[in-house]
XYZ file of C-alpha atoms in Angstrom:
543
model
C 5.851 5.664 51.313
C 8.930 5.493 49.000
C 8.613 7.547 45.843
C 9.435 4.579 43.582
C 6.608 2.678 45.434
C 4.314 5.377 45.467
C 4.217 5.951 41.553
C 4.039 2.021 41.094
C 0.988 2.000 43.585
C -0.570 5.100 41.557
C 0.379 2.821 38.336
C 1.217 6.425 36.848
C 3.405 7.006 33.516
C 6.374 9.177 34.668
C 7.967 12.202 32.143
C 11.220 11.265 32.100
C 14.323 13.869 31.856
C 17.424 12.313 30.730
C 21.013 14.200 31.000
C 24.346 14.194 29.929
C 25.070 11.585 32.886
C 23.184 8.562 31.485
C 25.107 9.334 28.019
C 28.918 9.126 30.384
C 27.068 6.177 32.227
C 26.875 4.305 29.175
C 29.859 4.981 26.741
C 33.520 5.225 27.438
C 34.239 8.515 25.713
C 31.510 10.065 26.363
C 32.914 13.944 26.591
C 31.530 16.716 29.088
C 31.425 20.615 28.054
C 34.673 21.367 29.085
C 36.247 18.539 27.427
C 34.446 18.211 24.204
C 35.146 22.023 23.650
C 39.223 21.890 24.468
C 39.241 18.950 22.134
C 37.568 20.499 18.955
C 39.509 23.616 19.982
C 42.962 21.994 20.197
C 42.507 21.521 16.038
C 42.368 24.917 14.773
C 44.084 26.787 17.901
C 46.468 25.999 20.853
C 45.843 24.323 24.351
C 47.396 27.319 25.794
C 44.826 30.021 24.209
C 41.655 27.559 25.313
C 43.003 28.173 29.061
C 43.586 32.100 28.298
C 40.229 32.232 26.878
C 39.069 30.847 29.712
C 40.613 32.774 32.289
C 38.962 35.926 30.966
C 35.890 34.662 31.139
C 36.230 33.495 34.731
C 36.476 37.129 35.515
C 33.542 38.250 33.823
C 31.480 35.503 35.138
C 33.055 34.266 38.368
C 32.349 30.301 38.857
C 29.001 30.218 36.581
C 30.485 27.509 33.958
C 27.547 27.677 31.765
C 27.795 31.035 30.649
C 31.628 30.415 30.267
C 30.728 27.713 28.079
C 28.743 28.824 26.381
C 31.080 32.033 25.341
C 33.267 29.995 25.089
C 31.308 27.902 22.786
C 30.515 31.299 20.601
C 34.050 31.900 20.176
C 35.252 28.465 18.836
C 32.539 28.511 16.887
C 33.366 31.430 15.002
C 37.224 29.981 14.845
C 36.135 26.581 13.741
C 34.317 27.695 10.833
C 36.825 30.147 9.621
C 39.283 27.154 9.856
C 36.903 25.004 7.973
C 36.454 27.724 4.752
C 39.841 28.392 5.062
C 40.415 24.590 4.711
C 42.604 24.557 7.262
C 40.351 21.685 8.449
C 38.139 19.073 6.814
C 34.974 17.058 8.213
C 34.972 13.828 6.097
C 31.312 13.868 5.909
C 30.623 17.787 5.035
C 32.385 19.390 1.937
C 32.385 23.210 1.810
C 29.833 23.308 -0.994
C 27.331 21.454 1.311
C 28.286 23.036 4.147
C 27.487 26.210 2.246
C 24.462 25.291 -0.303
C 22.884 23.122 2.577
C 23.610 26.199 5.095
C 25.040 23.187 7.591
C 27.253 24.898 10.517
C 30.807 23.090 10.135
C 31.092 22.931 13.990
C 28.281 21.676 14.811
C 28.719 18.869 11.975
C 31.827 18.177 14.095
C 30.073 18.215 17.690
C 27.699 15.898 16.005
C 30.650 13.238 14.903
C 31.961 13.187 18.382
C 28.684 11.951 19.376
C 27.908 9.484 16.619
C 31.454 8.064 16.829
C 31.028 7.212 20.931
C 32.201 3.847 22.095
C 29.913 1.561 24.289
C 31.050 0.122 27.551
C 31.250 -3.568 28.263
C 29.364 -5.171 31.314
C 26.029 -3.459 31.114
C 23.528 -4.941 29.353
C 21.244 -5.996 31.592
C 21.041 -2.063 32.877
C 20.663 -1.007 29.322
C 17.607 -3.595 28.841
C 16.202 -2.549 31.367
C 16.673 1.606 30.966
C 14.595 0.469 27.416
C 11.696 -1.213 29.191
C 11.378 1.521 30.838
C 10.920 4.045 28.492
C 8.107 2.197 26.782
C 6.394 3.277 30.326
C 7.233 6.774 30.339
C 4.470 9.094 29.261
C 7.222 11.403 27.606
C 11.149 11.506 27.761
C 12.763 14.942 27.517
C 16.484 15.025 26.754
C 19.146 17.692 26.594
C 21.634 14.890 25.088
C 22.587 15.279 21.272
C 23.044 11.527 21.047
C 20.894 8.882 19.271
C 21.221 6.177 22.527
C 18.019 7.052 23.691
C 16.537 6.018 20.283
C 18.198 3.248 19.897
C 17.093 1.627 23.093
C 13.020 2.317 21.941
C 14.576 -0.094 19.144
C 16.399 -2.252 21.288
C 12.936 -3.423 22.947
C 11.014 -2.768 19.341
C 9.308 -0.064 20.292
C 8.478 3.153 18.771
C 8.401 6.617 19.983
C 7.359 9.881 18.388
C 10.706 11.964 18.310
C 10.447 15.642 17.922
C 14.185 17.846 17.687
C 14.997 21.257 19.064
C 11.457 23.806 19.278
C 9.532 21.979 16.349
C 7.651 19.977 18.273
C 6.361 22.383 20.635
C 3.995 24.012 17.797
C 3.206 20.422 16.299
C -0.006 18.711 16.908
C 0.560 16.353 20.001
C -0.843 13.333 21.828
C 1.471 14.116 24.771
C 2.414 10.521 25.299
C 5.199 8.184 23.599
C 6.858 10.949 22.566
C 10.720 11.843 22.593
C 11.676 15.759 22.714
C 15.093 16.756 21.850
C 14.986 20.608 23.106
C 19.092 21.055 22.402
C 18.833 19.105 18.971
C 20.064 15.832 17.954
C 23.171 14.455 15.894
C 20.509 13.592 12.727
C 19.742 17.009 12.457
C 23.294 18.934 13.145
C 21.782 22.700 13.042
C 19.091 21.847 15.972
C 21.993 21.255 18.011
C 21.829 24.207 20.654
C 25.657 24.578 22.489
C 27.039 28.283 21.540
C 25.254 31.407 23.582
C 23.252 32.684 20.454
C 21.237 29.235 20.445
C 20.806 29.487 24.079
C 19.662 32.927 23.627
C 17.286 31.773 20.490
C 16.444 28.811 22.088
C 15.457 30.636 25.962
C 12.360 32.396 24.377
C 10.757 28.638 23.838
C 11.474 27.377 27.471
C 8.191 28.832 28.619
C 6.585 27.031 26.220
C 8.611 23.582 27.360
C 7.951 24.015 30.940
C 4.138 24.569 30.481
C 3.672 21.502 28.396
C 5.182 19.176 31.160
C 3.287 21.124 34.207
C 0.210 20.616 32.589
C 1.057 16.768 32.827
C 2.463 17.332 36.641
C -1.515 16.665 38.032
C -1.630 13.380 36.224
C 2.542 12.246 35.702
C 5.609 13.253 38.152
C 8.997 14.030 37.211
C 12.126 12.412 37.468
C 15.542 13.777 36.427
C 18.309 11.112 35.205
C 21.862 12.399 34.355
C 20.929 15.741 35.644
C 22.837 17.812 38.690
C 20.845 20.346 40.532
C 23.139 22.667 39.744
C 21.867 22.205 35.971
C 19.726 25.526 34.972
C 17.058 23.076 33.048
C 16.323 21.624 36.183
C 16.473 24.665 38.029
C 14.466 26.615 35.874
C 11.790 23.703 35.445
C 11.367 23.342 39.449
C 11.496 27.231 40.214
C 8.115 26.980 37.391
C 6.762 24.187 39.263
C 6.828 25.796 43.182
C 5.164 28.848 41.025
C 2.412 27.327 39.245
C 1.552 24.056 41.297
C -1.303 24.049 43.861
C 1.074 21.447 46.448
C 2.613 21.388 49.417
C 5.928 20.358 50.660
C 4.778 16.787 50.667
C 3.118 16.617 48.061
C 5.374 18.749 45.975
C 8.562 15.825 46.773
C 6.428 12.878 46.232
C 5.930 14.200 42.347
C 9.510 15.111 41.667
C 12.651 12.447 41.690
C 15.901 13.157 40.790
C 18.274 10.489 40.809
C 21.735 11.116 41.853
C 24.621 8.904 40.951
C 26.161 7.522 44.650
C 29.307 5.577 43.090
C 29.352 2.038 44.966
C 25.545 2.820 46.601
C 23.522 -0.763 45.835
C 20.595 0.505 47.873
C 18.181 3.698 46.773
C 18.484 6.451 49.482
C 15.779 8.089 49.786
C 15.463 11.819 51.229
C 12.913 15.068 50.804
C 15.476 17.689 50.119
C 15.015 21.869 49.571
C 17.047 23.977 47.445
C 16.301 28.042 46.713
C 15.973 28.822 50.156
C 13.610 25.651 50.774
C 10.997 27.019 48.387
C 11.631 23.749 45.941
C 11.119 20.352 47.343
C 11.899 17.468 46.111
C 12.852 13.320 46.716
C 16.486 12.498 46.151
C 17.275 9.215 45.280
C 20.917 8.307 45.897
C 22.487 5.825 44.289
C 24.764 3.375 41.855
C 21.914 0.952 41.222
C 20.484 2.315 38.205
C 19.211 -1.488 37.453
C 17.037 -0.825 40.299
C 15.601 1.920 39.681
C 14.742 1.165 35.898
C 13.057 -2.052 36.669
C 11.121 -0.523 39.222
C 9.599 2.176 36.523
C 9.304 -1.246 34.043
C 6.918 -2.247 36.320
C 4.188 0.212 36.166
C 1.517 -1.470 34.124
C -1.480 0.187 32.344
C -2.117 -3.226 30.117
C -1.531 -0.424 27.224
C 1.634 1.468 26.442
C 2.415 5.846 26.106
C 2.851 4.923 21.881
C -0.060 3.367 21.812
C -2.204 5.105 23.199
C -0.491 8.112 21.482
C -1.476 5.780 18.270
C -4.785 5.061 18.672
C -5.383 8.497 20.050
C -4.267 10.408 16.623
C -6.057 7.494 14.526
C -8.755 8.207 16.554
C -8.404 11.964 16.390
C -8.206 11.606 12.177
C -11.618 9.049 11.691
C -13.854 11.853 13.786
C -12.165 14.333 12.280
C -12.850 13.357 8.768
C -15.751 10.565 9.427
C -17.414 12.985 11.374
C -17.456 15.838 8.696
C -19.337 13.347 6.573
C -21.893 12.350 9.289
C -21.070 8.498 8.189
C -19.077 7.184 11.565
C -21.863 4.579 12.491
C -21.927 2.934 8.804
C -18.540 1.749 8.951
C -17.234 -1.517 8.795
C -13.642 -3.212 10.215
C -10.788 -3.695 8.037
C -6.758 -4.540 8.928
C -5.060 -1.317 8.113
C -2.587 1.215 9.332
C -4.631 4.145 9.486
C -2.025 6.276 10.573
C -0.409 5.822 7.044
C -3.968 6.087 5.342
C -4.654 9.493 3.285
C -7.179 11.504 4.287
C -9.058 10.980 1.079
C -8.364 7.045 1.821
C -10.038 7.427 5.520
C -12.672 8.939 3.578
C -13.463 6.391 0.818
C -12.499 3.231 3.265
C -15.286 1.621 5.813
C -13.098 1.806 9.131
C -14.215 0.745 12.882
C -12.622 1.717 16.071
C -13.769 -0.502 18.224
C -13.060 -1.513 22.061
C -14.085 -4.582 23.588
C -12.863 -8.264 24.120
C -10.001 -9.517 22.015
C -10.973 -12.327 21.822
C -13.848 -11.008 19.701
C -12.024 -8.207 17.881
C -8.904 -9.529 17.331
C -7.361 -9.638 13.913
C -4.390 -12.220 13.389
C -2.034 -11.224 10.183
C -1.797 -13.080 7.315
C 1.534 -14.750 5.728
C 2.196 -11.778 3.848
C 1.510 -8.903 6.669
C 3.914 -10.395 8.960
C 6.268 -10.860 6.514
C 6.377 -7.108 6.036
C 6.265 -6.434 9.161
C 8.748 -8.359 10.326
C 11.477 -7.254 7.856
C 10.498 -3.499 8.105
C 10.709 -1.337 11.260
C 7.046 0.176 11.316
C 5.687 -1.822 13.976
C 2.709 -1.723 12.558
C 1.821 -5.354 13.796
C 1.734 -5.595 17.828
C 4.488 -8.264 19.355
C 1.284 -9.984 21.017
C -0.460 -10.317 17.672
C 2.788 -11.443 15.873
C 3.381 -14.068 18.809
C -0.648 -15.676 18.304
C 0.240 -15.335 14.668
C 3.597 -17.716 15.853
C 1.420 -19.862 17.952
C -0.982 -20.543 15.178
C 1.019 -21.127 12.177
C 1.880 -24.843 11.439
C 5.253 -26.281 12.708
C 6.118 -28.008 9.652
C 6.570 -24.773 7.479
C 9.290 -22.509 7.967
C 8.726 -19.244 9.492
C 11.277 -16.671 10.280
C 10.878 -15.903 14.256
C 14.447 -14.764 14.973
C 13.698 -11.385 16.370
C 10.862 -12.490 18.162
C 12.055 -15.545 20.540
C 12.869 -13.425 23.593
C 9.433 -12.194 23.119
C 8.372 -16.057 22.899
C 10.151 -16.982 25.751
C 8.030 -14.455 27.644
C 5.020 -15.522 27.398
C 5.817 -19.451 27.679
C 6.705 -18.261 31.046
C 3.791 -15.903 31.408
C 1.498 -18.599 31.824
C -1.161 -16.680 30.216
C -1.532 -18.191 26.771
C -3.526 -21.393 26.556
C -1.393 -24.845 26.682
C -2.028 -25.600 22.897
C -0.513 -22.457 21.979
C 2.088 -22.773 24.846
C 3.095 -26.321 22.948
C 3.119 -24.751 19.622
C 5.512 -21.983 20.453
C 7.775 -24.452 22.463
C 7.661 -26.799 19.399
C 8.579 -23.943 17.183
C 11.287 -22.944 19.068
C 12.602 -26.476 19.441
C 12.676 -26.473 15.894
C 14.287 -23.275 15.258
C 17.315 -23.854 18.121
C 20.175 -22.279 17.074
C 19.921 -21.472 13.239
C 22.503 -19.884 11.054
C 21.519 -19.594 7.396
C 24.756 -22.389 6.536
C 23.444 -24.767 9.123
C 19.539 -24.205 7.955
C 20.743 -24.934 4.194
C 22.548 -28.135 5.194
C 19.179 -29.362 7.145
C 17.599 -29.073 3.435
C 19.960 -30.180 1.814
C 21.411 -33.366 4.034
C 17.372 -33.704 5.962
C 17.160 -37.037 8.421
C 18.007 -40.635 7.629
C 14.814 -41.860 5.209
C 13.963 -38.229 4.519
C 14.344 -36.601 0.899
C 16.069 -33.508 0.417
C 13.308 -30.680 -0.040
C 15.734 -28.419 -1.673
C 16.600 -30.009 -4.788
C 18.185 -28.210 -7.765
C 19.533 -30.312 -10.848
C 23.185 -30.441 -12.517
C 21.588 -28.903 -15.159
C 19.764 -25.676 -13.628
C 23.328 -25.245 -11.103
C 25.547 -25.058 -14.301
C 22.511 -22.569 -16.253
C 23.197 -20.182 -13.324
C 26.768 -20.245 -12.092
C 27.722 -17.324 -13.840
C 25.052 -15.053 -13.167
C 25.755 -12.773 -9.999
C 22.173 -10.787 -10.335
C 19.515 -12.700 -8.658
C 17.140 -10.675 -10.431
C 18.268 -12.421 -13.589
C 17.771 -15.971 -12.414
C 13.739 -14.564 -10.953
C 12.943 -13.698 -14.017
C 14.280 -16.518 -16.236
C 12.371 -19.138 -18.553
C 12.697 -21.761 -15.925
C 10.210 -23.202 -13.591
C 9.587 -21.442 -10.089
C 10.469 -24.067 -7.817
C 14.133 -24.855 -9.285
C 15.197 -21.165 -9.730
C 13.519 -20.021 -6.181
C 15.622 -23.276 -4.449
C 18.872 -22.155 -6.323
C 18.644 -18.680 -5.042
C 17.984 -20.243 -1.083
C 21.058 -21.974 -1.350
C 23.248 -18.976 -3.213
C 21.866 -16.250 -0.962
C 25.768 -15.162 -0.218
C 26.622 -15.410 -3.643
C 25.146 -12.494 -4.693
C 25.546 -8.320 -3.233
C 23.568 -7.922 -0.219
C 22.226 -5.006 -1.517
C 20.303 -6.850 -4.754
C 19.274 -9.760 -2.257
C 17.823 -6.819 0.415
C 15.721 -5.429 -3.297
C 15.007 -8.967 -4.320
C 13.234 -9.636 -1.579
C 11.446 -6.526 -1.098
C 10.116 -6.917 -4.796
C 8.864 -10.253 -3.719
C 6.997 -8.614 -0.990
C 5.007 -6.670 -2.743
C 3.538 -9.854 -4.990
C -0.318 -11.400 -3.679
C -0.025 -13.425 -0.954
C -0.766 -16.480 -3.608
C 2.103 -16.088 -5.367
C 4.572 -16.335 -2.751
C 2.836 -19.324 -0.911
C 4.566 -22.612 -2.212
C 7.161 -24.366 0.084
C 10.360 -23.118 -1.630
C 9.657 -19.532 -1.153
C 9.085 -19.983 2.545
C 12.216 -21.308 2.660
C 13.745 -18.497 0.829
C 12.407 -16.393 3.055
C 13.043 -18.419 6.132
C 16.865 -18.656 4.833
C 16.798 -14.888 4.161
C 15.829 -14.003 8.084
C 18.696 -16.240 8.969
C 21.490 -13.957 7.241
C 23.987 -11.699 9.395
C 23.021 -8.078 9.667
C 19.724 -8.058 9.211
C 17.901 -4.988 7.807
C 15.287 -3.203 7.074
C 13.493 -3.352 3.905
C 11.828 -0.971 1.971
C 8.714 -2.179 0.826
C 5.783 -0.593 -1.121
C 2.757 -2.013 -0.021
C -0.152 -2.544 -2.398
């Protein structure tokens, strides 16, 4: 059986190791060692020396390139920062006395630009989409890469995954699924970032502790390698610990372990059982340029519960019998809609919580107004897309309701077929309605409604020429004039005013009873707020 087939018929969640490759794959400038290193190096010293450098090295090590670049690494290192205190270079974003009161290594501030600053390629979104659905089914992603693209695409699909950088997360308290480990360090963090041989040297003492953690996963997940050659030593060093610890044979040994290998031009998977080490380490190649393939094959693998949450429910789990159970108290509890996993210990305590498993039809708990308002201009995810989408389904056409980063997610399940036909009308209703909004062309429906309709937006002569002149919107909240005229004047003035004091305006009103903020005009400040460009996340304080 094909490996891709096999781990879709065991419905398993794979661990995921993702290379340098997948970064080049995706992003035109994308540098490898060799070239990232000669291009820092050409600004405090000349081409010529790199090569010289180099040279020497070659006859110390012969053709192993990692330990040459990593020496070579250690020496510009040493050069850059010099430069840097001798000011003979400057980082924009790192002045010496931060550099030196924060203890933040200059080069590595600049290795860490060159990665934040790479450049997307055109044509591939559909492979990207795809490489994010299936992370959400990988039971953890490990990742050499410094970059934040493997982040961003849990974000591009609105998922969340528990990242932990460099050896940290190693010694923190794990569910060992949805969870991201950075073992060379990542760009937000610039002094994780493991390149010159003393971090290789500090950082080799905790690879014991990195390869036990996934081969006590190997009985239950296999292994695949993206971006990786077999010449790299984390691969190496991983599958010499495997053929040492794990009880299988040949067979069984290549059925747990893909690594895909980029075949430029190669639309179908090739599929062999290959030996390296003296054929000691088996393993299945997979061959190929269709990455689509491959990715959508992994999206398929379906548990009917994701890695994060079952890595959430697990801690929240973890914390009630932890704390509950001290107390003797877990079978008087009651349910309530919360996000334990941002509940105090103290709060778990005092609050009457159920965890509960059964029908959801029975347990389910749809949001109120307010909740998904929150949720849906914040990033914690706290609400699931399925219970945001019933909330959708169930909310009444005629009031305005901002949906705009859920319609893919809509469009899903109209074609899913698994949502009864009321709610199946409702949603295609609601996106009828919605179409194509902009926040100009929403304003003009209130303003300019149907033939025989009134506008529902009114604001008098009067209250226009009272606020003109202000350019706080806080101003016009709190002054002596009824809600409904000041609440329409800032829906139709939302791009009068700084972004930034419309982003806090709206995050104050967010924090208000749901009461307060139920009356037509400030849904359709709200609705007219989801409609502006750029869209981000607010900050809000919950009660």
């Amino acid at each position: 059986m094909a490996f891709l087939e096999n781990i879709k018929q065991k419905n398993q969640f794979p661990i995921i190791f993702i290379g340098s490759g997948i970064t080049k794959r995706y992003f035109k400038n994308a540098p490898d060692w060799q070239t990232l290193l000669l291009s820092i190096w050409k600004e405090v010293d000349t081409q010529d020396n790199f090569y010289k450098e180099n040279y020497k090295l070659r006859k110390d090590y012969g053709d192993d390139t990692f330990k040459i670049n990593v020496e070579l690494a250690e020496v510009l290192s040493n050069k850059y920062n010099d430069a840097f205190y001798d000011q003979k270079v400057k980082l924009d974003n790192l002045s010496l006395k931060d550099a030196f009161d924060k203890h933040i290594d200059p080069f590595k501030q600049r290795i860490a630009n060159v990665f934040s600053s790479l450049e997307p390629k055109d044509g591939l979104e559909d492979e990207k989409e795809a490489f994010s659905k299936m992370l959400v089914k990988a039971r953890m992603v490990i990742t050499t890469n410094y970059d934040s693209f493997i982040e961003d695409s849990y974000q591009r699909v609105n998922a969340s995954v528990q990242v932990h950088i460099g050896n940290r997360g190693l010694f923190e308290k794990t569910e060992d699924y949805g969870e991201l480990y950075k073992i060379h360090g990542s760009i937000s963090d610039v002094n994780s970032i493991v390149i010159t041989e003393d971090d290789y040297v500090n950082n080799e003492t905790k690879s014991a502790l990195i390869d036990a953690k996934i081969l006590s996963n190997l009985t239950e997940s296999p292994i695949i390698f993206l971006g990786y050659s077999l010449t790299d030593e984390n691969v190496q060093r991983l599958l010499n610990s495997f053929v040492e610890n794990a009880p299988f044979d040949i067979k069984q040994a290549a059925s747990r372990i893909g690594v895909v290998e980029f075949s430029k031009g190669e639309e179908e998977i090739r599929e062999t059982i290959e030996g390296m080490a003296d054929n000691q380490i088996h393993y299945t190649s997979l061959k190929t340029d269709n990455f689509l393939k491959i990715y959508s094959s992994l999206a398929s693998i379906d548990q009917s519960i994701t890695p994060a949450e079952i890595r959430k429910y697990e801690a929240s789990f973890r914390r009630i019998i932890e704390i509950k159970g001290q107390q003797k108290t877990l079978k008087t509890v009651l349910a309530d809609y919360e996000d334990i996993s941002k509940l105090s210990d103290k709060e778990i305590k005092n609050k009457k919580i159920v965890v509960a498993f059964g029908d959801e039809k029975i347990i389910y708990k749809i949001p109120n107004y307010l909740e998904y308002l929150i949720n849906y201009f914040t990033d914690s995810n706290d609400l699931p897309t399925p219970m945001a989408i019933k909330f959708i389904a169930q909310y009444p056409i005629a009031s305005p309701l901002p949906i705009k980063k859920y319609i893919k997610q809509i469009k899903d399940e109209i074609d899913k077929n698994e949502i009864s036909e009321g709610e199946k009308e409702k949603l295609t209703k609601r996106l009828k309605k919605y179409g194509n909004l902009v926040y100009d062309s929403y304003i003009d429906s209130l303003q300019h409604p149907a033939p025989g309709k009134k506008s529902t937006i009114h604001v008098s002569v009067q209250t226009e020429n009272e606020f003109n002149d202000i350019s706080n919107p806080f101003e016009i909240l709190y002054a002596d004039v009824k809600p409904g005229p000041k609440i329409n004047y800032l829906t139709q003035n939302l791009k009068k005013f700084d972004r930034k004091l419309v982003d806090d305006l709206i995050s104050k009103l967010l924090t208000r009873d749901e009461g307060q903020i139920s009356p037509s005009y400030y849904r359709k400040l709200f609705m007219a707020y989801s409609l502006l460009d750029n869209q981000k996340s607010l900050n809000i304080t919950k009660k």
